[in-house]
CSV table of C-alpha atoms and ligand atoms in Angstrom, one decimal:
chain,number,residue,atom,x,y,z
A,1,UNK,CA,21.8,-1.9,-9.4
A,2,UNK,CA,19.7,-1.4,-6.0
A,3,UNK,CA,16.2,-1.8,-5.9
A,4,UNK,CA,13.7,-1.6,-3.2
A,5,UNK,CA,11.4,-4.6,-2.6
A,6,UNK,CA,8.4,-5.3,-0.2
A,7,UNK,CA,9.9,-8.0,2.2
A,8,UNK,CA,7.1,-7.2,4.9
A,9,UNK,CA,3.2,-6.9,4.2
A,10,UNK,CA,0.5,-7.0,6.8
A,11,UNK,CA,-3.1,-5.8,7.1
A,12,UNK,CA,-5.9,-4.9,10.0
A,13,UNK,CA,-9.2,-4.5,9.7
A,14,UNK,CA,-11.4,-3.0,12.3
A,15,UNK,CA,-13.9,-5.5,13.6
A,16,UNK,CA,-17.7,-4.0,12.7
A,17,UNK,CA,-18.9,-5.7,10.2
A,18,UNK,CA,-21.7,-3.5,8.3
A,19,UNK,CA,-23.9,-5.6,6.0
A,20,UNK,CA,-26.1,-3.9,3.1
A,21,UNK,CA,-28.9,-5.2,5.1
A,22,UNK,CA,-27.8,-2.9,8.2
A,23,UNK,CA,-27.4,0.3,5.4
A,24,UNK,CA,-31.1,-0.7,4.5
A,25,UNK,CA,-32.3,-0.4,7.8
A,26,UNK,CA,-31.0,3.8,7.9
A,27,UNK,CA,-31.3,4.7,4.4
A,28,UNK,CA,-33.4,4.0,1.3
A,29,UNK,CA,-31.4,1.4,-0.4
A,30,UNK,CA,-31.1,-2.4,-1.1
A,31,UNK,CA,-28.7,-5.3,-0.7
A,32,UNK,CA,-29.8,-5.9,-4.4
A,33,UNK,CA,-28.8,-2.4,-5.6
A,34,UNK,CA,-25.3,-2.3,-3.6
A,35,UNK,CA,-24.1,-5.6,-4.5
A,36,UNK,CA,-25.4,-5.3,-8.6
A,37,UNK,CA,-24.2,-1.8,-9.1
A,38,UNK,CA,-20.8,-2.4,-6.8
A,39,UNK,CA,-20.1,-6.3,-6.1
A,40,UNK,CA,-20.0,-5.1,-2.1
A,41,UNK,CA,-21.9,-6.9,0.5
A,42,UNK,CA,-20.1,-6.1,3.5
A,43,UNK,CA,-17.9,-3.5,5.0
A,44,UNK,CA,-16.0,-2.6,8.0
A,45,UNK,CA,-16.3,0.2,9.3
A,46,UNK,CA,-14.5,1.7,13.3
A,47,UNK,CA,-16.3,2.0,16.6
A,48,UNK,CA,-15.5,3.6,19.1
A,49,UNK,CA,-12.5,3.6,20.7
A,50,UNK,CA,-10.5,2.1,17.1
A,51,UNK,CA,-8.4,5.0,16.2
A,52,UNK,CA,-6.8,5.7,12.7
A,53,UNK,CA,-2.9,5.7,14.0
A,54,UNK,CA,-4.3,2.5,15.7
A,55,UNK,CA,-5.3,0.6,12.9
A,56,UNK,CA,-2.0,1.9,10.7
A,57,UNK,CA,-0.1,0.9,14.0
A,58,UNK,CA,-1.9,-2.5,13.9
A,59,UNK,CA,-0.9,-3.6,10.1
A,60,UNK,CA,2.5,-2.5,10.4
A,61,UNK,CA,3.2,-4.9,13.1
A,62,UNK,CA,2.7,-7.4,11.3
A,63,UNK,CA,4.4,-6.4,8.2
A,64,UNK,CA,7.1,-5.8,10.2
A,65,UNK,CA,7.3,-9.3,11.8
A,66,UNK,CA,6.6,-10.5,8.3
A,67,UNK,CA,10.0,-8.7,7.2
A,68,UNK,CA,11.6,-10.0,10.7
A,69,UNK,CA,12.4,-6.3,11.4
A,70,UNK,CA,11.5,-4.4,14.4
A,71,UNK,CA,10.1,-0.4,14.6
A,72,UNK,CA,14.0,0.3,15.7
A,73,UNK,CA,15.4,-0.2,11.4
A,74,UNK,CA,12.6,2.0,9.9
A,75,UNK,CA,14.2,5.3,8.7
A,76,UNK,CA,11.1,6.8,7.1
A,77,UNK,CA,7.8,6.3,7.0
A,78,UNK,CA,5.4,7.8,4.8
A,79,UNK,CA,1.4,7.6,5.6
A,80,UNK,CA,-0.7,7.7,2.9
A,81,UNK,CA,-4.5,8.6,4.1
A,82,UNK,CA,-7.5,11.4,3.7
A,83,UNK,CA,-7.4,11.4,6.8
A,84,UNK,CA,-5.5,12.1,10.4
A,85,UNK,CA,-6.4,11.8,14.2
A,86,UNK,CA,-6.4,15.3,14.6
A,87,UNK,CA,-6.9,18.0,12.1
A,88,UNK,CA,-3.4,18.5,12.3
A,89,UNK,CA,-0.6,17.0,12.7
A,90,UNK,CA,-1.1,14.6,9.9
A,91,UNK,CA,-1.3,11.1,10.9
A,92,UNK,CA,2.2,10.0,10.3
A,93,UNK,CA,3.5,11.1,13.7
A,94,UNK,CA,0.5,9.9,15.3
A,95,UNK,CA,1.8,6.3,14.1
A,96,UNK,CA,5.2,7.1,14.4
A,97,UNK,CA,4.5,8.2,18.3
A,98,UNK,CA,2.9,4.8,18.8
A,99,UNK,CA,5.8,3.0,17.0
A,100,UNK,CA,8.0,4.8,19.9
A,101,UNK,CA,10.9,5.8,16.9
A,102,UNK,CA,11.4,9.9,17.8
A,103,UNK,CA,13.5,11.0,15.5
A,104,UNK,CA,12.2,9.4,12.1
A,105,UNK,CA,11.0,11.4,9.4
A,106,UNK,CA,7.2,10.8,9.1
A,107,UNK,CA,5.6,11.8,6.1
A,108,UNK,CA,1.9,12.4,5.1
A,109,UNK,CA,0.6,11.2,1.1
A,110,UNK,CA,-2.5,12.4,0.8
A,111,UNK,CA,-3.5,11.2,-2.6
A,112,UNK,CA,-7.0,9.6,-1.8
A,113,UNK,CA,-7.0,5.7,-3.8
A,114,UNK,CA,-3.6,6.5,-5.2
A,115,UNK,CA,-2.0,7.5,-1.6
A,116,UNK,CA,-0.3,3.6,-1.5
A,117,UNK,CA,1.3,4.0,-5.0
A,118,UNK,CA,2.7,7.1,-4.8
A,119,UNK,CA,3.8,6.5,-1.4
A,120,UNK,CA,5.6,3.3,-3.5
A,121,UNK,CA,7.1,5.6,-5.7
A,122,UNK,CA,8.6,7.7,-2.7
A,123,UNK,CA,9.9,4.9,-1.0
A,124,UNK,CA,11.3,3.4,-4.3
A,125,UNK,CA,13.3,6.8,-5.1
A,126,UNK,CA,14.8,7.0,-1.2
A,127,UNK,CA,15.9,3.2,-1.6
A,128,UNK,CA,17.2,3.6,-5.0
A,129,UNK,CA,19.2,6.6,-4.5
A,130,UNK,CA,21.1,4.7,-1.4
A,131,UNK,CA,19.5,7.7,1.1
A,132,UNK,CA,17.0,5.1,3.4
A,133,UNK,CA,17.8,0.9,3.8
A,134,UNK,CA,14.0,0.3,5.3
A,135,UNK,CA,11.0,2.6,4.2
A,136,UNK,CA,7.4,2.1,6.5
A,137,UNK,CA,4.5,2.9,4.0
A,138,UNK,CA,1.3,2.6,5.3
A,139,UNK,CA,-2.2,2.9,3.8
A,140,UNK,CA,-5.2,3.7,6.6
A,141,UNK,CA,-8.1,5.4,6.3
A,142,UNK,CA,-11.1,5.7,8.5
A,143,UNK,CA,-14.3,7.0,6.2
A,144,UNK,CA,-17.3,6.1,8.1
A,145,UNK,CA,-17.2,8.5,10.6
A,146,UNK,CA,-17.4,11.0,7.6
A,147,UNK,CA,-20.0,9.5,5.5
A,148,UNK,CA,-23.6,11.2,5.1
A,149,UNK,CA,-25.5,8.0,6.2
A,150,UNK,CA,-29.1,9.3,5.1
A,151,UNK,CA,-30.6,8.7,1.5
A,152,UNK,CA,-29.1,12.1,0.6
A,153,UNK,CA,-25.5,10.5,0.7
A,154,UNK,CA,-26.3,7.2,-0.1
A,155,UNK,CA,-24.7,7.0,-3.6
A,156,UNK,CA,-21.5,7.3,-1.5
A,157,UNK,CA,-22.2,5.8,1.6
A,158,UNK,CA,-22.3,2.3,0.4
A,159,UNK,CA,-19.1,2.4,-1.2
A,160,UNK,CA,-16.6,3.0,1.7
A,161,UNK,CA,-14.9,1.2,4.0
A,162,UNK,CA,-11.9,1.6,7.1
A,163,UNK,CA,-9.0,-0.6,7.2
A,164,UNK,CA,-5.0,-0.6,7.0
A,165,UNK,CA,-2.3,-2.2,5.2
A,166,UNK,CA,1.2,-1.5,5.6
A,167,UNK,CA,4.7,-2.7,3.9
A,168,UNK,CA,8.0,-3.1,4.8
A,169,UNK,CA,10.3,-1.8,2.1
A,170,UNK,CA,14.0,-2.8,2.0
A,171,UNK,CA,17.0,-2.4,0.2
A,172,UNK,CA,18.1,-5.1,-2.3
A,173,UNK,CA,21.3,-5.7,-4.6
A,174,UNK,CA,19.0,-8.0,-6.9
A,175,UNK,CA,17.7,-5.6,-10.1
A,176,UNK,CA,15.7,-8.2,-11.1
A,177,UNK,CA,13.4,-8.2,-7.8
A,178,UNK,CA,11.3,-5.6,-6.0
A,179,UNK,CA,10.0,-2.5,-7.6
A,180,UNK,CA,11.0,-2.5,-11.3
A,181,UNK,CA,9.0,0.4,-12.1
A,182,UNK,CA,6.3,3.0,-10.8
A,183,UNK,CA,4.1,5.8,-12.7
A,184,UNK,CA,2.1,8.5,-10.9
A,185,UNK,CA,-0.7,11.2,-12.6
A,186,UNK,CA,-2.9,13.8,-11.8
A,187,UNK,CA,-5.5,15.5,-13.1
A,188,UNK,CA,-6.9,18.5,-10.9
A,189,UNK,CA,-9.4,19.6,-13.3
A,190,UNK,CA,-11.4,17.1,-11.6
A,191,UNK,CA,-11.1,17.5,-8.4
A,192,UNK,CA,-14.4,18.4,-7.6
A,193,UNK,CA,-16.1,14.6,-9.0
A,194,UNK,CA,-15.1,12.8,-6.3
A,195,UNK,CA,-14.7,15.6,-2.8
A,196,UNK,CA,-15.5,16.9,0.1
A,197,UNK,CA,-16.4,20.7,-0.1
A,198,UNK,CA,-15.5,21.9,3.3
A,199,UNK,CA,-14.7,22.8,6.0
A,200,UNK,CA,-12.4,24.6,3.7
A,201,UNK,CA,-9.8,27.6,4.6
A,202,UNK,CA,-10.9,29.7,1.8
A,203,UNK,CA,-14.4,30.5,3.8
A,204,UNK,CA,-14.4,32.7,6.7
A,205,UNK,CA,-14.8,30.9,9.6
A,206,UNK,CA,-14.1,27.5,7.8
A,207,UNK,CA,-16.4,26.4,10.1
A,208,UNK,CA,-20.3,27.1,11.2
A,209,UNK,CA,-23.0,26.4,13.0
A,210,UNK,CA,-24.7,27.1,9.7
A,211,UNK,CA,-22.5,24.5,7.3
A,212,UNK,CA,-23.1,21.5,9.3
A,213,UNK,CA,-26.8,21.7,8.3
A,214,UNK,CA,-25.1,21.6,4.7
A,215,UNK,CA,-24.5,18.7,2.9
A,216,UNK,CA,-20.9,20.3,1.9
A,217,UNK,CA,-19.3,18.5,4.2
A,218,UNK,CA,-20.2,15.1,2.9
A,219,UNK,CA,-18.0,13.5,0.3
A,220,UNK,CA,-19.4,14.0,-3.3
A,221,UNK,CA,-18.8,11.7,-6.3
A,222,UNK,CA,-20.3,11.9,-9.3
A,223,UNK,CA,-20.5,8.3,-10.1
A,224,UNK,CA,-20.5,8.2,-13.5
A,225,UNK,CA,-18.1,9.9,-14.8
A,226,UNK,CA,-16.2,8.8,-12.4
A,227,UNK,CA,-16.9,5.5,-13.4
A,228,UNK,CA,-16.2,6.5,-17.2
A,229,UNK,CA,-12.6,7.6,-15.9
A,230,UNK,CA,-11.5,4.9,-14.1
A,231,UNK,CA,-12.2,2.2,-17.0
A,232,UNK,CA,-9.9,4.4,-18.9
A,233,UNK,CA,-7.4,4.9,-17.0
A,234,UNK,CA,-6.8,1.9,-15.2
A,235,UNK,CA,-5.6,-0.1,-18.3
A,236,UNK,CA,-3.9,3.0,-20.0
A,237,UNK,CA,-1.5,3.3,-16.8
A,238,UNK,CA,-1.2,-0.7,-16.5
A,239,UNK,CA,0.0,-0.6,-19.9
A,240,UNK,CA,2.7,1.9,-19.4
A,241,UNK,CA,3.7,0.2,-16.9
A,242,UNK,CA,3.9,-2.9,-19.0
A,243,UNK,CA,6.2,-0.9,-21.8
A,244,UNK,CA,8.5,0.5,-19.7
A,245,UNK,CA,9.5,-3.1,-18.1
A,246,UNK,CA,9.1,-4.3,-22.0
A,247,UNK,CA,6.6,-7.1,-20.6
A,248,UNK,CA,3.2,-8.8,-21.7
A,249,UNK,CA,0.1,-8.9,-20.0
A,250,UNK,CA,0.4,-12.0,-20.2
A,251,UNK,CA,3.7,-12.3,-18.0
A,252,UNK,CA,1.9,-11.1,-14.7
A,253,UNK,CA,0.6,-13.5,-12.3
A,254,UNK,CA,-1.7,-11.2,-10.7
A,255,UNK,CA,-3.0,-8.0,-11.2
A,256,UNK,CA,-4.1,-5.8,-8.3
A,257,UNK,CA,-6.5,-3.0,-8.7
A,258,UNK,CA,-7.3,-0.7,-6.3
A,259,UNK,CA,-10.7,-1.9,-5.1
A,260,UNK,CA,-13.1,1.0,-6.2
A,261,UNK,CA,-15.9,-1.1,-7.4
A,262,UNK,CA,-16.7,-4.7,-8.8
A,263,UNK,CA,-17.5,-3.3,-12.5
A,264,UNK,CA,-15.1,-1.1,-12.6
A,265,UNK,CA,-12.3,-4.0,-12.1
A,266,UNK,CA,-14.9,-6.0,-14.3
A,267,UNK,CA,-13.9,-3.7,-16.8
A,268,UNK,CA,-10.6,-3.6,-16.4
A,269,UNK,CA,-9.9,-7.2,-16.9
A,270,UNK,CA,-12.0,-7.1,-20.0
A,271,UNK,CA,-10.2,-4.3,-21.9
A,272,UNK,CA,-7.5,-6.0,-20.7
A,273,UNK,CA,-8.3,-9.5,-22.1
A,274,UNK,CA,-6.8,-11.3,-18.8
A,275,UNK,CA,-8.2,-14.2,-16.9
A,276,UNK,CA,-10.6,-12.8,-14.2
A,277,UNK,CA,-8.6,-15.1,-11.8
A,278,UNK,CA,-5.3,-12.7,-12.6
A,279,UNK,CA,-7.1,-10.0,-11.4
A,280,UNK,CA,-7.7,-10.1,-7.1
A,281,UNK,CA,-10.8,-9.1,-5.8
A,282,UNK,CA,-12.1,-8.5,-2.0
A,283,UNK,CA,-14.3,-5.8,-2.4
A,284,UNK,CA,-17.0,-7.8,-2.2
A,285,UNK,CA,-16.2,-7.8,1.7
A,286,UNK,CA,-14.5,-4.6,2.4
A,287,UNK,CA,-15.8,-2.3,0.2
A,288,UNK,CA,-13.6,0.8,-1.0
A,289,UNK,CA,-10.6,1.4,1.5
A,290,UNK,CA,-9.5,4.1,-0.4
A,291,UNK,CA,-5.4,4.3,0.2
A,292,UNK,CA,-5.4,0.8,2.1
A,293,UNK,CA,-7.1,-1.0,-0.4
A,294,UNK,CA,-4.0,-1.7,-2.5
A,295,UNK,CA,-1.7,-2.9,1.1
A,296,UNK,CA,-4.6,-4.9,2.1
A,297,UNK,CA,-5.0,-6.6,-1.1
A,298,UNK,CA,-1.3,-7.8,-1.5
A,299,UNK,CA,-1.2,-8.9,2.3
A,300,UNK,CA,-4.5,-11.0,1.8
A,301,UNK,CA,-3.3,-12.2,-1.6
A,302,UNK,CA,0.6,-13.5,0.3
A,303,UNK,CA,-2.0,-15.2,2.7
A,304,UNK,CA,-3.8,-16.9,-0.1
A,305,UNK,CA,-1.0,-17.8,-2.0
A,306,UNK,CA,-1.8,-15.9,-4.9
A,307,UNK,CA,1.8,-14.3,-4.7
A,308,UNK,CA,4.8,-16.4,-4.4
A,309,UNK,CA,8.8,-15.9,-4.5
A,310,UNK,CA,9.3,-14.5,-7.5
A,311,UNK,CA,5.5,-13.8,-8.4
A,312,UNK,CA,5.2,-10.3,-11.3
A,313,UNK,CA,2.3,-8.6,-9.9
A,314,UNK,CA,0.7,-5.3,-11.3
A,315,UNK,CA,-1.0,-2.6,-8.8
A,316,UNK,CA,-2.9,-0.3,-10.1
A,317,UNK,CA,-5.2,2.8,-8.8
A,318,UNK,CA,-7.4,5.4,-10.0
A,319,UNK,CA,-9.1,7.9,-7.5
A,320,UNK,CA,-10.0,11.4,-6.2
A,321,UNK,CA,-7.9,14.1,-7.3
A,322,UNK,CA,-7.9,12.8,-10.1
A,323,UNK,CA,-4.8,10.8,-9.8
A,324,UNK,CA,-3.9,7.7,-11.0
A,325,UNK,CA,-1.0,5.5,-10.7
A,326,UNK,CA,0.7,2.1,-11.2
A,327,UNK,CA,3.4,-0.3,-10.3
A,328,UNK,CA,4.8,-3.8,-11.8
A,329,UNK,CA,6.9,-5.5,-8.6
A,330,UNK,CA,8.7,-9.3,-8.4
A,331,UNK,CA,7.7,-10.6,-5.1
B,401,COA,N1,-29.2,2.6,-3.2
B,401,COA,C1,-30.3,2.7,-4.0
B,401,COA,N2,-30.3,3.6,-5.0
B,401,COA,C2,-29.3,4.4,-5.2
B,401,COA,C3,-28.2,4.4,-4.4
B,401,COA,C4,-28.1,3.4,-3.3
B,401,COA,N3,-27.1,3.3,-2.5
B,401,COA,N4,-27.3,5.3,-4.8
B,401,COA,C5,-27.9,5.9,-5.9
B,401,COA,N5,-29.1,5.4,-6.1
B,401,COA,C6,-30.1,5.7,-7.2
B,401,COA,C7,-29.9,7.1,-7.7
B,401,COA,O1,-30.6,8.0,-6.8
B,401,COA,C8,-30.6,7.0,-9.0
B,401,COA,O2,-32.0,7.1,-8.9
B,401,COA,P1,-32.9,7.8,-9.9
B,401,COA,O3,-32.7,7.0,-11.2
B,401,COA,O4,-34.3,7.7,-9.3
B,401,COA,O5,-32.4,9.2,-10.0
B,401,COA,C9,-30.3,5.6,-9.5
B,401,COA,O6,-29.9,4.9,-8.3
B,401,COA,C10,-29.2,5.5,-10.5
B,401,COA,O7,-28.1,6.4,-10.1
B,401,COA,P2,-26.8,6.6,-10.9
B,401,COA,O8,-25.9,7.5,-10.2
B,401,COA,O9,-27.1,6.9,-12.3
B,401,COA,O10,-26.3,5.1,-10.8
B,401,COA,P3,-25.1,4.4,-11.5
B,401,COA,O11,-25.5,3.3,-12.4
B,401,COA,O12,-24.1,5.4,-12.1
B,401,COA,O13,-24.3,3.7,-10.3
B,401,COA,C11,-22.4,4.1,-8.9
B,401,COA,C12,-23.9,4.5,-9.2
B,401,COA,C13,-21.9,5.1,-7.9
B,401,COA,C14,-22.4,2.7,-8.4
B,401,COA,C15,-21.6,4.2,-10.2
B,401,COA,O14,-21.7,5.4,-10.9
B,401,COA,C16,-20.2,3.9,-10.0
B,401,COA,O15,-19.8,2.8,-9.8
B,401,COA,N6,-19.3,4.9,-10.1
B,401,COA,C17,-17.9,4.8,-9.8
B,401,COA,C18,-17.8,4.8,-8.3
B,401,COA,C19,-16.5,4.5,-7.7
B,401,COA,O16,-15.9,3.5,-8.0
B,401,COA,N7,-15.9,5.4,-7.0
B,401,COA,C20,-14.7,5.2,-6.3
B,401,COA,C21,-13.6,5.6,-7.2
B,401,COA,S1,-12.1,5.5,-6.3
């Protein structure tokens, strides 16, 4: 049977580095709080001049030399972000317009932490079903720019990050490699935990001079039952992932959350009952990535070794919408 399999992953990061110490110096908070309620100490977050098709442009150069492919064999490519350049069009054709490929489908995911894995899922179902040979899925996001960066927002503010990751997915005869199996939810009656307000087109005019006095167009979150959520869900959709392939926990070599928070992948690994070296961790220096954190996290895990020829890794997300969502894949 065909399967699809990474054979390209890359990353970029944009190069501001934001310490805890330089969120203490505009906003009531503490490198102590941060770092013991979220394990992050640094982020990176754009200046100007970095641009979000930029950075998604960046990462899937390299995942594209990784693959030994060039921006010519992609057939699709699916952009999984919050956010776009513009308002619209969404930032898929922004990338692909920089990727100089007219002509490709370009297609926009917009399912916040989860964006990488149900892009996954596309790409897997396209391969699969013999319709695409090489899929582009990209995970970028730029937050900061959006971030209320006074006390007011702070609970927020600290969390996010900007960065890209990007794979190369390919066609393989091999059943026993790639993407053995994907699982995507939702659950909208949440929506409003973890948002941004407006602008929104149900007011009239979406926008005001009025509403950006308002803190409406902040993202919201409310932490805890956020929190409360994710250590729920993260292990049930890692287990159903698990019993559809009909393997143990303890025959993955690494998992890979997506990096919401320190205790939250804590958590994880201890409902779990998995070595805390199974389960990859950066957070501590990017912070929350939202859709790249998952792309980012496999490339810098290849680089360390921590995934080999052959390796069963678990990914694994949870995230605004709600959605949440999960993959098992053999390197
Ligand atoms: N610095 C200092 N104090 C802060 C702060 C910050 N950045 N953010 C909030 N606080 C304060 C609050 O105002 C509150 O003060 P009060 O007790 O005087 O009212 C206090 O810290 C506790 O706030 P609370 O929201 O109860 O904290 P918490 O223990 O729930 O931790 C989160 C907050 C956000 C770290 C936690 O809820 C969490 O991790 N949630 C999940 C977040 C997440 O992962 N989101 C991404 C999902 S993809």
């Amino acid at each position: 049977m065909r399967n699809a399999q990474i054979t390209g992953i890359g990353h970029y990061l944009p190069e501001r580095v934001i310490t805890n110490f330089d969120l203490e110096k505009i906003m009531d908070t503490s490198n102590e709080w941060i770092v013991g309620r979220t394990g992050i100490r640094t982020r990176r977050w754009v200046q100007h001049g970095d641009t979000l098709s930029g950075l998604a442009y960046n990462a899937a150069n390299k995942a594209l030399a990784m693959a030994g492919k060039t921006a010519e064999d992609i057939q699709l490519i699916l952009f999984a972000s919050m956010a776009s350049d513009h308002a619209f069009p969404g930032g898929g054709c922004f990338l692909q317009d920089k990727l100089q490929i007219p002509g490709v489908p370009a297609m926009d995911i917009r399912n916040a932490c989860s964006g990488f894995l149900y892009g996954l899922s596309v790409a897997d179902q396209f391969i699969k079903t013999g319709k695409y040979d090489t899929v582009l899925l990209v995970g970028a996001e730029i937050q900061s720019t959006s971030l209320d960066l006074t006390t007011r927002g702070r609970d927020v503010s600290v969390i996010f990050g900007d960065g890209a990751g990007a794979a190369v997915i390919t066609a393989t005869d091999n059943s026993d490699k790639g993407i053995l199996t994907t699982h995507l939810h939702a659950d909208g009656r949440y929506a409003n935990k973890l948002w941004a307000d407006a602008p929104s087109v149900n007011d009239h005019p979406p926008l005001t001079k009025e509403l950006l006095d308002t803190d409406r167009i902040f993202p919201k979150m409310e932490g805890r039952f956020v929190f409360k959520h994710a250590v729920e869900k993260f292990p049930e959709v890692i287990n159903e992932a698990l019993q559809t392939t009909g393997l143990g926990i303890g025959d993955l070599d690494l998992i890979i959350p997506h990096q919401a928070n320190l205790r939250i992948t804590e958590a994880i690994t201890h409902q779990l009952k998995i070595a805390g070296e199974k389960v990859f961790s950066n957070i501590e220096r990017y912070g929350n990535t939202t859709a790249a954190s998952i792309p980012i996290a496999i490339s810098e895990a290849v680089d360390q070794g921590l995934i080999k020829k052959d390796s069963l890794v678990c990914l694994a997300s949870f995230g605004s919408g709600f959605t949440w969502a999960s993959a098992i894949i053999r390197w």
